[in-house]
Amino acid sequence: MFDRIIEVENIGLISYKKAWEYQQKLVQARLDNPHLPDKLLLVEHPAVYTLGTGSTLDNLKFDLNSFSGELYRTERGGEVTFHCEGQIVVYPILNLHYYQQDLHWYLRQLEEVIIQLLAEYNIEAHRIKGLTGVWIGNAKIAAIGIKVKRWITMHGFALNVCCDLSGFEKIVPCGIRDKFVTTISHYDPSISILEVKEKLVKTFAKVFSISIG
């Protein structure tokens, strides 16, 4: 057993706005009381596009004036991405004072969670030097974008499990023009998103050396 405990909330389908507001509430609570336990939120979002704080509109392939869907500019890092059902979005609310106060370390840890998780499905995933995220060959399987305030984390990563990738065709995902996106279901058509969530939580706890509360 590890000293640090993380509480898991498998929320399911929730609007991006509600999940974003909930994260902000959890972060503020931990800024007010640093002794609160960490949280790990697992969600799915209805179709939505999100932009990082410094991302450019040049990576949108649609006209914003005639766009009728949902799009948010957030405080996370990274470029534009797409969320939809069948994609697991993971929001760790961690106090990095209890881990390492190092954003590069944190990003590499998130990547390691995904790499180890995919290895359980005999899928060989990897990093690409200079790029944040996780890849299978030349295809991105997971996008990462974080925000850290006084070493409390929010936002996180999105793992494509069994989602419809057509929404990505309307953007340049993460601003990278010479690569594409993929899903776990491409390699394992019988994949269960519920099982992936269960394995993901266990893998996260192992990589971060924490106990599930």
Tab-separated table of C-alpha atoms in Angstrom:
chain	number	residue	atom	x	y	z
A	1	MET	CA	0.000	0.000	0.000
A	2	PHE	CA	1.180	3.503	-0.795
A	3	ASP	CA	0.824	6.510	1.497
A	4	ARG	CA	-0.930	8.699	-1.074
A	5	ILE	CA	-4.587	7.957	-1.922
A	6	ILE	CA	-6.517	8.892	-5.050
A	7	GLU	CA	-10.303	8.905	-5.211
A	8	VAL	CA	-11.734	7.718	-8.542
A	9	GLU	CA	-14.935	9.092	-10.038
A	10	ASN	CA	-16.171	7.234	-13.118
A	11	ILE	CA	-18.654	9.887	-14.167
A	12	GLY	CA	-19.626	8.612	-17.609
A	13	LEU	CA	-21.148	10.898	-20.226
A	14	ILE	CA	-21.059	14.560	-19.191
A	15	SER	CA	-20.960	17.841	-21.082
A	16	TYR	CA	-17.534	19.393	-21.470
A	17	LYS	CA	-18.680	22.579	-19.712
A	18	LYS	CA	-19.944	20.729	-16.634
A	19	ALA	CA	-16.759	18.650	-16.357
A	20	TRP	CA	-14.629	21.776	-16.772
A	21	GLU	CA	-16.542	23.603	-14.018
A	22	TYR	CA	-16.255	20.560	-11.737
A	23	GLN	CA	-12.493	20.424	-12.244
A	24	GLN	CA	-12.191	24.110	-11.380
A	25	LYS	CA	-14.167	23.503	-8.199
A	26	LEU	CA	-11.933	20.567	-7.205
A	27	VAL	CA	-8.753	22.535	-7.914
A	28	GLN	CA	-9.930	25.502	-5.844
A	29	ALA	CA	-10.820	23.207	-2.941
A	30	ARG	CA	-7.247	21.833	-2.976
A	31	LEU	CA	-5.730	25.284	-3.206
A	32	ASP	CA	-7.728	26.144	-0.076
A	33	ASN	CA	-6.912	22.830	1.632
A	34	PRO	CA	-3.757	21.092	0.289
A	35	HIS	CA	-4.414	18.024	2.465
A	36	LEU	CA	-7.447	16.905	0.473
A	37	PRO	CA	-6.971	13.608	-1.414
A	38	ASP	CA	-6.267	13.543	-5.129
A	39	LYS	CA	-9.055	12.844	-7.624
A	40	LEU	CA	-9.129	10.905	-10.864
A	41	LEU	CA	-12.106	11.733	-13.075
A	42	LEU	CA	-13.020	9.433	-15.962
A	43	VAL	CA	-15.557	10.859	-18.375
A	44	GLU	CA	-16.870	10.767	-21.914
A	45	HIS	CA	-18.023	13.924	-23.671
A	46	PRO	CA	-20.638	14.490	-26.362
A	47	ALA	CA	-18.980	15.818	-29.527
A	48	VAL	CA	-16.952	18.942	-28.703
A	49	TYR	CA	-13.839	20.742	-29.911
A	50	THR	CA	-11.438	22.328	-27.452
A	51	LEU	CA	-8.583	24.750	-27.990
A	52	GLY	CA	-5.557	25.204	-25.763
A	53	THR	CA	-4.723	28.606	-24.341
A	54	GLY	CA	-2.330	29.540	-27.127
A	55	SER	CA	-3.756	27.474	-29.975
A	56	THR	CA	-4.393	28.988	-33.382
A	57	LEU	CA	-7.645	28.976	-35.320
A	58	ASP	CA	-5.619	28.033	-38.405
A	59	ASN	CA	-5.989	24.383	-37.337
A	60	LEU	CA	-9.783	24.527	-37.735
A	61	LYS	CA	-11.020	23.368	-41.143
A	62	PHE	CA	-14.495	24.856	-40.683
A	63	ASP	CA	-15.852	28.379	-40.631
A	64	LEU	CA	-16.582	29.443	-37.074
A	65	ASN	CA	-19.316	31.781	-38.286
A	66	SER	CA	-21.372	28.874	-39.623
A	67	PHE	CA	-20.312	26.255	-37.040
A	68	SER	CA	-23.244	25.020	-34.943
A	69	GLY	CA	-21.421	22.561	-32.663
A	70	GLU	CA	-19.652	23.057	-29.349
A	71	LEU	CA	-16.206	24.626	-29.108
A	72	TYR	CA	-14.337	25.918	-26.068
A	73	ARG	CA	-11.052	27.717	-25.594
A	74	THR	CA	-9.616	26.464	-22.323
A	75	GLU	CA	-6.640	27.140	-20.057
A	76	ARG	CA	-4.904	23.857	-20.895
A	77	GLY	CA	-1.787	23.617	-22.996
A	78	GLY	CA	-1.768	22.182	-26.486
A	79	GLU	CA	-3.584	22.810	-29.745
A	80	VAL	CA	-7.097	21.909	-30.934
A	81	THR	CA	-8.550	18.466	-30.277
A	82	PHE	CA	-11.873	16.650	-30.500
A	83	HIS	CA	-13.794	14.728	-27.843
A	84	CYS	CA	-16.707	12.359	-28.383
A	85	GLU	CA	-18.392	9.259	-26.983
A	86	GLY	CA	-16.204	6.175	-27.064
A	87	GLN	CA	-13.182	8.213	-26.043
A	88	ILE	CA	-12.059	8.097	-22.400
A	89	VAL	CA	-11.110	11.538	-21.112
A	90	VAL	CA	-9.110	11.423	-17.889
A	91	TYR	CA	-8.810	14.418	-15.589
A	92	PRO	CA	-6.306	13.881	-12.747
A	93	ILE	CA	-6.597	16.468	-9.981
A	94	LEU	CA	-3.233	15.904	-8.309
A	95	ASN	CA	-1.237	17.933	-5.829
A	96	LEU	CA	2.258	17.649	-7.310
A	97	HIS	CA	3.782	18.754	-3.994
A	98	TYR	CA	3.290	15.084	-3.032
A	99	TYR	CA	4.949	13.796	-6.229
A	100	GLN	CA	7.439	15.877	-8.196
A	101	GLN	CA	7.101	19.581	-8.893
A	102	ASP	CA	8.142	19.055	-12.477
A	103	LEU	CA	5.752	19.417	-15.426
A	104	HIS	CA	7.938	17.401	-17.806
A	105	TRP	CA	7.969	14.540	-15.286
A	106	TYR	CA	4.171	14.755	-14.991
A	107	LEU	CA	3.611	14.691	-18.752
A	108	ARG	CA	5.922	11.701	-19.153
A	109	GLN	CA	4.056	9.904	-16.345
A	110	LEU	CA	0.726	10.416	-18.111
A	111	GLU	CA	2.239	9.042	-21.299
A	112	GLU	CA	3.610	6.064	-19.360
A	113	VAL	CA	0.130	5.247	-18.014
A	114	ILE	CA	-1.197	5.024	-21.579
A	115	ILE	CA	1.785	3.056	-22.898
A	116	GLN	CA	1.549	0.489	-20.097
A	117	LEU	CA	-2.233	0.249	-20.460
A	118	LEU	CA	-1.989	-0.455	-24.190
A	119	ALA	CA	0.710	-3.057	-23.571
A	120	GLU	CA	-1.931	-5.074	-21.699
A	121	TYR	CA	-3.762	-5.340	-25.014
A	122	ASN	CA	-0.540	-6.304	-26.807
A	123	ILE	CA	-0.476	-2.918	-28.515
A	124	GLU	CA	2.987	-1.402	-28.764
A	125	ALA	CA	2.692	2.343	-28.221
A	126	HIS	CA	5.454	4.923	-27.950
A	127	ARG	CA	6.427	8.564	-27.562
A	128	ILE	CA	7.705	10.772	-30.367
A	129	LYS	CA	10.554	13.062	-29.390
A	130	GLY	CA	9.484	16.675	-29.201
A	131	LEU	CA	5.754	15.873	-29.225
A	132	THR	CA	3.421	15.328	-26.278
A	133	GLY	CA	1.064	12.350	-26.449
A	134	VAL	CA	1.155	8.643	-27.264
A	135	TRP	CA	1.443	7.050	-30.692
A	136	ILE	CA	1.025	3.710	-32.411
A	137	GLY	CA	3.306	3.861	-35.397
A	138	ASN	CA	2.554	7.210	-37.002
A	139	ALA	CA	-0.960	7.484	-35.560
A	140	LYS	CA	-1.895	9.299	-32.366
A	141	ILE	CA	-3.898	7.216	-29.898
A	142	ALA	CA	-3.945	9.696	-26.987
A	143	ALA	CA	-3.719	13.485	-26.734
A	144	ILE	CA	-2.510	15.272	-23.607
A	145	GLY	CA	-3.156	18.836	-22.467
A	146	ILE	CA	-2.735	20.011	-18.886
A	147	LYS	CA	-3.026	23.042	-16.658
A	148	VAL	CA	-1.219	23.336	-13.341
A	149	LYS	CA	-1.982	26.031	-10.783
A	150	ARG	CA	0.315	26.221	-7.749
A	151	TRP	CA	1.167	22.573	-8.497
A	152	ILE	CA	-2.473	21.404	-8.551
A	153	THR	CA	-3.235	19.729	-11.884
A	154	MET	CA	-6.328	19.811	-14.066
A	155	HIS	CA	-7.292	18.781	-17.601
A	156	GLY	CA	-5.372	15.647	-18.632
A	157	PHE	CA	-5.546	13.197	-21.521
A	158	ALA	CA	-7.984	11.721	-24.032
A	159	LEU	CA	-7.633	8.090	-25.114
A	160	ASN	CA	-9.415	6.959	-28.283
A	161	VAL	CA	-11.008	3.608	-27.449
A	162	CYS	CA	-13.936	2.908	-29.786
A	163	CYS	CA	-14.947	6.336	-31.021
A	164	ASP	CA	-15.999	7.723	-34.397
A	165	LEU	CA	-12.919	9.568	-35.681
A	166	SER	CA	-14.773	11.572	-38.343
A	167	GLY	CA	-14.836	14.646	-36.086
A	168	PHE	CA	-11.057	14.838	-36.322
A	169	GLU	CA	-11.349	15.382	-40.084
A	170	LYS	CA	-12.558	18.932	-39.436
A	171	ILE	CA	-9.367	19.952	-37.635
A	172	VAL	CA	-5.607	19.517	-37.731
A	173	PRO	CA	-5.397	17.397	-34.551
A	174	CYS	CA	-2.970	18.952	-32.066
A	175	GLY	CA	-1.680	21.112	-34.917
A	176	ILE	CA	0.288	18.215	-36.461
A	177	ARG	CA	-0.341	18.041	-40.208
A	178	ASP	CA	1.702	15.004	-41.228
A	179	LYS	CA	0.142	12.434	-38.875
A	180	PHE	CA	-3.303	10.999	-38.183
A	181	VAL	CA	-5.345	9.544	-35.303
A	182	THR	CA	-6.415	6.015	-34.429
A	183	THR	CA	-8.399	4.039	-31.858
A	184	ILE	CA	-7.806	0.930	-29.761
A	185	SER	CA	-10.769	-0.695	-31.555
A	186	HIS	CA	-8.786	-0.528	-34.806
A	187	TYR	CA	-6.412	-3.090	-33.276
A	188	ASP	CA	-8.932	-4.906	-31.070
A	189	PRO	CA	-12.502	-4.698	-32.468
A	190	SER	CA	-13.951	-6.452	-29.403
A	191	ILE	CA	-12.592	-3.855	-26.986
A	192	SER	CA	-14.785	-2.962	-23.996
A	193	ILE	CA	-14.615	0.638	-22.854
A	194	LEU	CA	-15.670	-0.415	-19.332
A	195	GLU	CA	-12.770	-2.846	-19.133
A	196	VAL	CA	-10.353	-0.216	-20.431
A	197	LYS	CA	-11.505	2.186	-17.710
A	198	GLU	CA	-10.902	-0.449	-15.029
A	199	LYS	CA	-7.437	-1.279	-16.333
A	200	LEU	CA	-6.631	2.406	-16.746
A	201	VAL	CA	-7.334	3.181	-13.096
A	202	LYS	CA	-5.105	0.314	-11.936
A	203	THR	CA	-2.336	1.329	-14.319
A	204	PHE	CA	-2.544	4.962	-13.215
A	205	ALA	CA	-2.222	3.932	-9.571
A	206	LYS	CA	0.789	1.754	-10.372
A	207	VAL	CA	2.628	4.383	-12.424
A	208	PHE	CA	2.043	7.134	-9.847
A	209	SER	CA	2.666	4.810	-6.858
A	210	ILE	CA	-0.638	5.627	-5.173
A	211	SER	CA	-3.494	3.679	-3.629
A	212	ILE	CA	-7.056	3.791	-4.940
A	213	GLY	CA	-9.340	5.206	-2.276
